[in-house]
PDB file of C-alpha atoms in Angstrom:
ATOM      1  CA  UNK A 290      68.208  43.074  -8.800  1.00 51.00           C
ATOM      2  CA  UNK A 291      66.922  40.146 -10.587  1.00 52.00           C
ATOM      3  CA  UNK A 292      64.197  38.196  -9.267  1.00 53.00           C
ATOM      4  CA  UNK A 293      64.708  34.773  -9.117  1.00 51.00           C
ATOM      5  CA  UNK A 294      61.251  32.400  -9.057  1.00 51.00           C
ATOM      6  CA  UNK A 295      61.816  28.872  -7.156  1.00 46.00           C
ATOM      7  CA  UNK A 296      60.140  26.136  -8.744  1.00 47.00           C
ATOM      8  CA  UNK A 297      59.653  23.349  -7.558  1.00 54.00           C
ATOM      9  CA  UNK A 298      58.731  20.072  -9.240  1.00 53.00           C
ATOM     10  CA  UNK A 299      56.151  17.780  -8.154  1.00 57.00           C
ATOM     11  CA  UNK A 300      57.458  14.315  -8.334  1.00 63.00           C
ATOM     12  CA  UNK A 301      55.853  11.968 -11.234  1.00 63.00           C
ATOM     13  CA  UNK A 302      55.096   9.143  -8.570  1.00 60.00           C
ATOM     14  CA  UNK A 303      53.037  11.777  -6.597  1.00 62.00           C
ATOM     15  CA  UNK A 304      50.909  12.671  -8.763  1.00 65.00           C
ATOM     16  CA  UNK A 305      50.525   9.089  -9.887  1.00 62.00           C
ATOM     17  CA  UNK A 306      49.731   8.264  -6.167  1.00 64.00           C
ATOM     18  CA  UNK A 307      46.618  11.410  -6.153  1.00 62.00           C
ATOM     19  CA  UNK A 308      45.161  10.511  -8.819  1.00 62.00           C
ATOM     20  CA  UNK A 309      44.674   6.339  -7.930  1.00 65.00           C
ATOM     21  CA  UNK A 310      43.538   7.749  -4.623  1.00 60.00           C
ATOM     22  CA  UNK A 311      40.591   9.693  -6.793  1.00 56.00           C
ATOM     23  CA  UNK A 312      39.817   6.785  -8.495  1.00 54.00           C
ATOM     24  CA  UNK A 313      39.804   4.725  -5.747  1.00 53.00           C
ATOM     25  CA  UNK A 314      36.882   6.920  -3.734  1.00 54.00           C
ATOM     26  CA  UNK A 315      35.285   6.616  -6.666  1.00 50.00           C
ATOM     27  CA  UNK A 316      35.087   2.848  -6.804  1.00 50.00           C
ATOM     28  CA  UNK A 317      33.888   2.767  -3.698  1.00 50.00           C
ATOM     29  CA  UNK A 318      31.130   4.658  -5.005  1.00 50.00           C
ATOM     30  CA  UNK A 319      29.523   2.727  -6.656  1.00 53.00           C
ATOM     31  CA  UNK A 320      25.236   2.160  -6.166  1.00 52.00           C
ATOM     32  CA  UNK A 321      24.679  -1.178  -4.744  1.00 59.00           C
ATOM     33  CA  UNK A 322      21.146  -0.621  -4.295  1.00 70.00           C
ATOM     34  CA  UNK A 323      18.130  -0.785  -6.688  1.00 83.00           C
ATOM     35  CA  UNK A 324      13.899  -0.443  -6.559  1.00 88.00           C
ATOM     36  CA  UNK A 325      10.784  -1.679  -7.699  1.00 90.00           C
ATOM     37  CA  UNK A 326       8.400   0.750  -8.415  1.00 90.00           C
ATOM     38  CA  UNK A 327       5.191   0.527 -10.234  1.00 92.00           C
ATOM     39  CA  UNK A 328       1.102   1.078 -10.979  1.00 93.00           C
ATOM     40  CA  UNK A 329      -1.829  -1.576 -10.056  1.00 93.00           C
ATOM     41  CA  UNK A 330      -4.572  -1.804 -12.582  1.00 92.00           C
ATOM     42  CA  UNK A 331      -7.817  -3.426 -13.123  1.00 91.00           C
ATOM     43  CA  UNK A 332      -8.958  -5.094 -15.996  1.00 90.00           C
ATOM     44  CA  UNK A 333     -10.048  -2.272 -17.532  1.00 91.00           C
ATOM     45  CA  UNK A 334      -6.682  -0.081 -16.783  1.00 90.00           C
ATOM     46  CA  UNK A 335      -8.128   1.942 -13.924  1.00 91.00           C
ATOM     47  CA  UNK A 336      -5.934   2.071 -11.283  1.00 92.00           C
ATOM     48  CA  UNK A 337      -6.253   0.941  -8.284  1.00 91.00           C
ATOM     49  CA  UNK A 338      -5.675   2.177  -4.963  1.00 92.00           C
ATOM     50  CA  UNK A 339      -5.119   1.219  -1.028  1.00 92.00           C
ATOM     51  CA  UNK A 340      -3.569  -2.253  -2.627  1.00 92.00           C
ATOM     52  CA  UNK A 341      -1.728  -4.092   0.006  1.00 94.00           C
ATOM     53  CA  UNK A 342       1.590  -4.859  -1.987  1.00 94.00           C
ATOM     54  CA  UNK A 343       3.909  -7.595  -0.400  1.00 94.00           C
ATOM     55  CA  UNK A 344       7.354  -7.832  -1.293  1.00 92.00           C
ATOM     56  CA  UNK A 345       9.341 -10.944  -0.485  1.00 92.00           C
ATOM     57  CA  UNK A 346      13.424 -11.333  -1.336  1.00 91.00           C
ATOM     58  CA  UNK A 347      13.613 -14.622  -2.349  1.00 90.00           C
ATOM     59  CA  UNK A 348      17.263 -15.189  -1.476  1.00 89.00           C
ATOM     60  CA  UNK A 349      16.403 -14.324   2.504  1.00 90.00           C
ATOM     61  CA  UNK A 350      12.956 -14.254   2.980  1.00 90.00           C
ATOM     62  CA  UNK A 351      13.100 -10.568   4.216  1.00 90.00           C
ATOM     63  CA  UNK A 352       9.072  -9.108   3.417  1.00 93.00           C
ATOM     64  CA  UNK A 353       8.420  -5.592   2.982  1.00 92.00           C
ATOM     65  CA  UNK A 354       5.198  -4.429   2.461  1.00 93.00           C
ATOM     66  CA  UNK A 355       3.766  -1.282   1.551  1.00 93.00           C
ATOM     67  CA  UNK A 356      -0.136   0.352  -0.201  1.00 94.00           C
ATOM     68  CA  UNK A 357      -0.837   1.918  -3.322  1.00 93.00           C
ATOM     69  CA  UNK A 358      -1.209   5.294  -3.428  1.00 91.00           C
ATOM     70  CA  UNK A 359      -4.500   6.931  -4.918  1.00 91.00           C
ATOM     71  CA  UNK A 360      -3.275   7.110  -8.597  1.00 92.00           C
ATOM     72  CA  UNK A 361      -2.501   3.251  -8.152  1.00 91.00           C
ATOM     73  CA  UNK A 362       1.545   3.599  -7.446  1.00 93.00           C
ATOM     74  CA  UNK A 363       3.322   1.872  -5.058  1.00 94.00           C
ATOM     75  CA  UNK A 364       7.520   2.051  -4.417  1.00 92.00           C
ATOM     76  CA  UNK A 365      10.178  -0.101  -2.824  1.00 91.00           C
ATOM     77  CA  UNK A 366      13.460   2.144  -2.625  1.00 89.00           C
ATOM     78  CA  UNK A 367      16.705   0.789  -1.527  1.00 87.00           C
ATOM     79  CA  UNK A 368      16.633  -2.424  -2.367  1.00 87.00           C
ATOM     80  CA  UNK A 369      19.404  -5.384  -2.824  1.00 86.00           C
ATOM     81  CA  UNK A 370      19.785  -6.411  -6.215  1.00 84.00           C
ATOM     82  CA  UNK A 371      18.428 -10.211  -6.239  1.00 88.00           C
ATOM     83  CA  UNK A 372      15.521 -12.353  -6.894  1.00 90.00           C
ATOM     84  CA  UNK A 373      11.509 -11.006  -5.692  1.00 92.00           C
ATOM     85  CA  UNK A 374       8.415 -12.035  -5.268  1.00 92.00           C
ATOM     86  CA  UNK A 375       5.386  -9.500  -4.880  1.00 92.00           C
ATOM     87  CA  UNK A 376       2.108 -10.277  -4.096  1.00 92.00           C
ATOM     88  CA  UNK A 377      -1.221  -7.778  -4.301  1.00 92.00           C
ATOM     89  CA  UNK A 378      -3.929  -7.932  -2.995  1.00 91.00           C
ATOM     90  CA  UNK A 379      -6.943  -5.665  -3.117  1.00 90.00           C
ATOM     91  CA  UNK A 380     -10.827  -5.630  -1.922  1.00 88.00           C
ATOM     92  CA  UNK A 381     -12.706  -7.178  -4.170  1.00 87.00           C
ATOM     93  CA  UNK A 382     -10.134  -8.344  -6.648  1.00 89.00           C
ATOM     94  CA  UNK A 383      -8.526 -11.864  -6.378  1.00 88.00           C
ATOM     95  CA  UNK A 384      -4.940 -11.614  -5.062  1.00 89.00           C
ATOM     96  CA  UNK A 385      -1.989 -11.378  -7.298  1.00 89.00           C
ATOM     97  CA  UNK A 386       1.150 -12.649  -7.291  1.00 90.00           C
ATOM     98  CA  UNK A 387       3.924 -12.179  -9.764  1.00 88.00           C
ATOM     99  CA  UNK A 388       7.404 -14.991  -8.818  1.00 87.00           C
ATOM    100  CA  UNK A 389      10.881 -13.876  -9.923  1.00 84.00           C
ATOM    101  CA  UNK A 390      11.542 -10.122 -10.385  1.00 86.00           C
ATOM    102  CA  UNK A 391      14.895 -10.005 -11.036  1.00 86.00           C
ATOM    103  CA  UNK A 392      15.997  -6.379 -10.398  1.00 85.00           C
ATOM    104  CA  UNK A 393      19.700  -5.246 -10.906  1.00 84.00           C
ATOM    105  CA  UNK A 394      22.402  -3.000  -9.124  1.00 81.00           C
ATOM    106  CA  UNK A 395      21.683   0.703  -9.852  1.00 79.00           C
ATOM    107  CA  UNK A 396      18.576  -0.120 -11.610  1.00 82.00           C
ATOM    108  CA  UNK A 397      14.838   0.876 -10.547  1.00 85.00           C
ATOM    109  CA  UNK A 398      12.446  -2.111 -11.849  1.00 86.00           C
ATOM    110  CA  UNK A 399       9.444  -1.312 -13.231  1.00 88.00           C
ATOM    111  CA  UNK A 400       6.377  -3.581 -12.197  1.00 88.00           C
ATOM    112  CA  UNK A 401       3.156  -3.439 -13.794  1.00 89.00           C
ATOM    113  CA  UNK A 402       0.129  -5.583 -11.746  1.00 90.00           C
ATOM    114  CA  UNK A 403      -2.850  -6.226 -13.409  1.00 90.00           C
ATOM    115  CA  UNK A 404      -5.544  -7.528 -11.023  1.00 90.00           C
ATOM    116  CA  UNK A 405      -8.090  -9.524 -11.503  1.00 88.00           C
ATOM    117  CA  UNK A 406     -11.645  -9.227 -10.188  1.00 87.00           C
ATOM    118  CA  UNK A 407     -12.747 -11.297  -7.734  1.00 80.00           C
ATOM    119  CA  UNK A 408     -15.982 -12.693  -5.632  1.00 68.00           C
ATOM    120  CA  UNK A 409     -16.716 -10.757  -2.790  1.00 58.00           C
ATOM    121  CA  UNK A 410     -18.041 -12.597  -0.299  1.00 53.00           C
ATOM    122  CA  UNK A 411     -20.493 -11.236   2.577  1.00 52.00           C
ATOM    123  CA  UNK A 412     -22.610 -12.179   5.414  1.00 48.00           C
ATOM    124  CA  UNK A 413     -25.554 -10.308   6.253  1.00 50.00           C
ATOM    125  CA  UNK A 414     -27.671 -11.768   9.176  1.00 52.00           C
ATOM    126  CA  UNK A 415     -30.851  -9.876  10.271  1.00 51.00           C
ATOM    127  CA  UNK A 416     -32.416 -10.697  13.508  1.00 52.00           C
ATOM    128  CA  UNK A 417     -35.990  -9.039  14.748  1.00 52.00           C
ATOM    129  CA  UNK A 418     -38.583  -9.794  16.532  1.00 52.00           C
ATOM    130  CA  UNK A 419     -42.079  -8.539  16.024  1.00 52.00           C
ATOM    131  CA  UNK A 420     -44.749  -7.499  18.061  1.00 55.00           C
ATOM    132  CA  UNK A 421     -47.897 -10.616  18.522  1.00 58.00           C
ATOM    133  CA  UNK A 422     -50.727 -10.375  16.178  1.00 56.00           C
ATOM    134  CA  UNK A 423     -53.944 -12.132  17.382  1.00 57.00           C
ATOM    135  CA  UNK A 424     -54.741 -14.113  13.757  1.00 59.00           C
ATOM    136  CA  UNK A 425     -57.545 -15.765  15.149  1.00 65.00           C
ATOM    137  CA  UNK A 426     -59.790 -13.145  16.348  1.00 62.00           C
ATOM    138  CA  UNK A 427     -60.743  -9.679  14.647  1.00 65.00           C
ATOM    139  CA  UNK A 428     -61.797  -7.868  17.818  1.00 67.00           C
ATOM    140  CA  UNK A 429     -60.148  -4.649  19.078  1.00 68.00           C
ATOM    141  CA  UNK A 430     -60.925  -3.633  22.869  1.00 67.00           C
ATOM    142  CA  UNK A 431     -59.261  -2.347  25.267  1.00 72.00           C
ATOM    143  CA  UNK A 432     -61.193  -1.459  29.318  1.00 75.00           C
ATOM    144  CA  UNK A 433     -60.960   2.384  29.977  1.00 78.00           C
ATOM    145  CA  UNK A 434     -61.428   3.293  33.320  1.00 81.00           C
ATOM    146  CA  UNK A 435     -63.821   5.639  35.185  1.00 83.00           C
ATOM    147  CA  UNK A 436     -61.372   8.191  35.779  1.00 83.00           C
ATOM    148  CA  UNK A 437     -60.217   8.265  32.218  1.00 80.00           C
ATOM    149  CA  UNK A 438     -63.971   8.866  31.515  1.00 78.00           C
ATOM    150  CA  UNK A 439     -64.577  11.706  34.003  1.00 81.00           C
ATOM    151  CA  UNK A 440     -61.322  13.509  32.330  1.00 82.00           C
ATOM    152  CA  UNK A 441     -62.040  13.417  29.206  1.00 79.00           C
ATOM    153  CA  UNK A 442     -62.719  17.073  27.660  1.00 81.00           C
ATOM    154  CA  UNK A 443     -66.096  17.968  27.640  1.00 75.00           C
ATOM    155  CA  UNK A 444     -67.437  21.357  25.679  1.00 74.00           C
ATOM    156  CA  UNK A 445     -70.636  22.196  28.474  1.00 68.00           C
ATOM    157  CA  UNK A 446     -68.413  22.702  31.451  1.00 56.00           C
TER     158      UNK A 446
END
């Protein structure tokens, strides 16, 4: 006996239709979204943390905000590609603002933000009141008395 193999043949058109399906999927794929991430110095290139940094798309007006961590980073993830404006601001450092980050598709921005130092401004009001000194007099007296006399300690009882 002979054994006889079947084969069968996968139309061209097929194949053609797989593989634009493949392609397809990965079209669809594609990373629409993008970041800004960066570090907030001082003047001297210290970083700087627990910076309030604002965010603002300047297409919508949609504000994200978020604080520097303690080595001075800060990240927006997930972003629309599109126009930004961030603002910083910090305790005792004037606030910062940089206009028109462009960031694109697929592409994490990176921001450096240099701030400046500022005035720091503080009231401290002190209220007390004292106890009366008698200026015109130098006269100490006080009365005691007579049972504060009979209890006093006394060293022949």
């Amino acid at each position: 006996m002979r054994a006889f193999t079947s084969v069968r043949l996968i139309p061209l058109a097929l194949i053609h239709a797989a593989v634009s399906a493949v392609l397809a999927i990965t079209l669809f794929a594609q990373i629409t979204t993008t970041g800004i991430r960066g570090i907030v110095r001082d003047p001297t290139g210290a970083v700087v943390p627990n910076a309030t940094i604002n965010l603002t798309d300047i297409a919508t007006g949609i504000e994200q905000s978020t604080v520097s961590s303690s080595d001075g980073g800060f990240l927006f993830p997930n972003l629309q590609f599109g126009k930004f404006r961030l603002t910083a601001n910090a305790t005792g450092f004037q606030n910062t603002v940089i206009n028109e980050i462009t960031v694109e598709s697929g592409r994490t921005t990176s921001i450096n933000v240099d701030m400046q130092l500022g005035a720091t401004t503080e009231t401290v009001q002190v209220v007390a009141s004292t106890a009366r000194l008698e200026t015109t007099s130098n006269e100490v007296g006080t009365t005691i008395n007579n049972k504060l006399v009979q209890n006093l300690p006394y060293a022949g009882r």
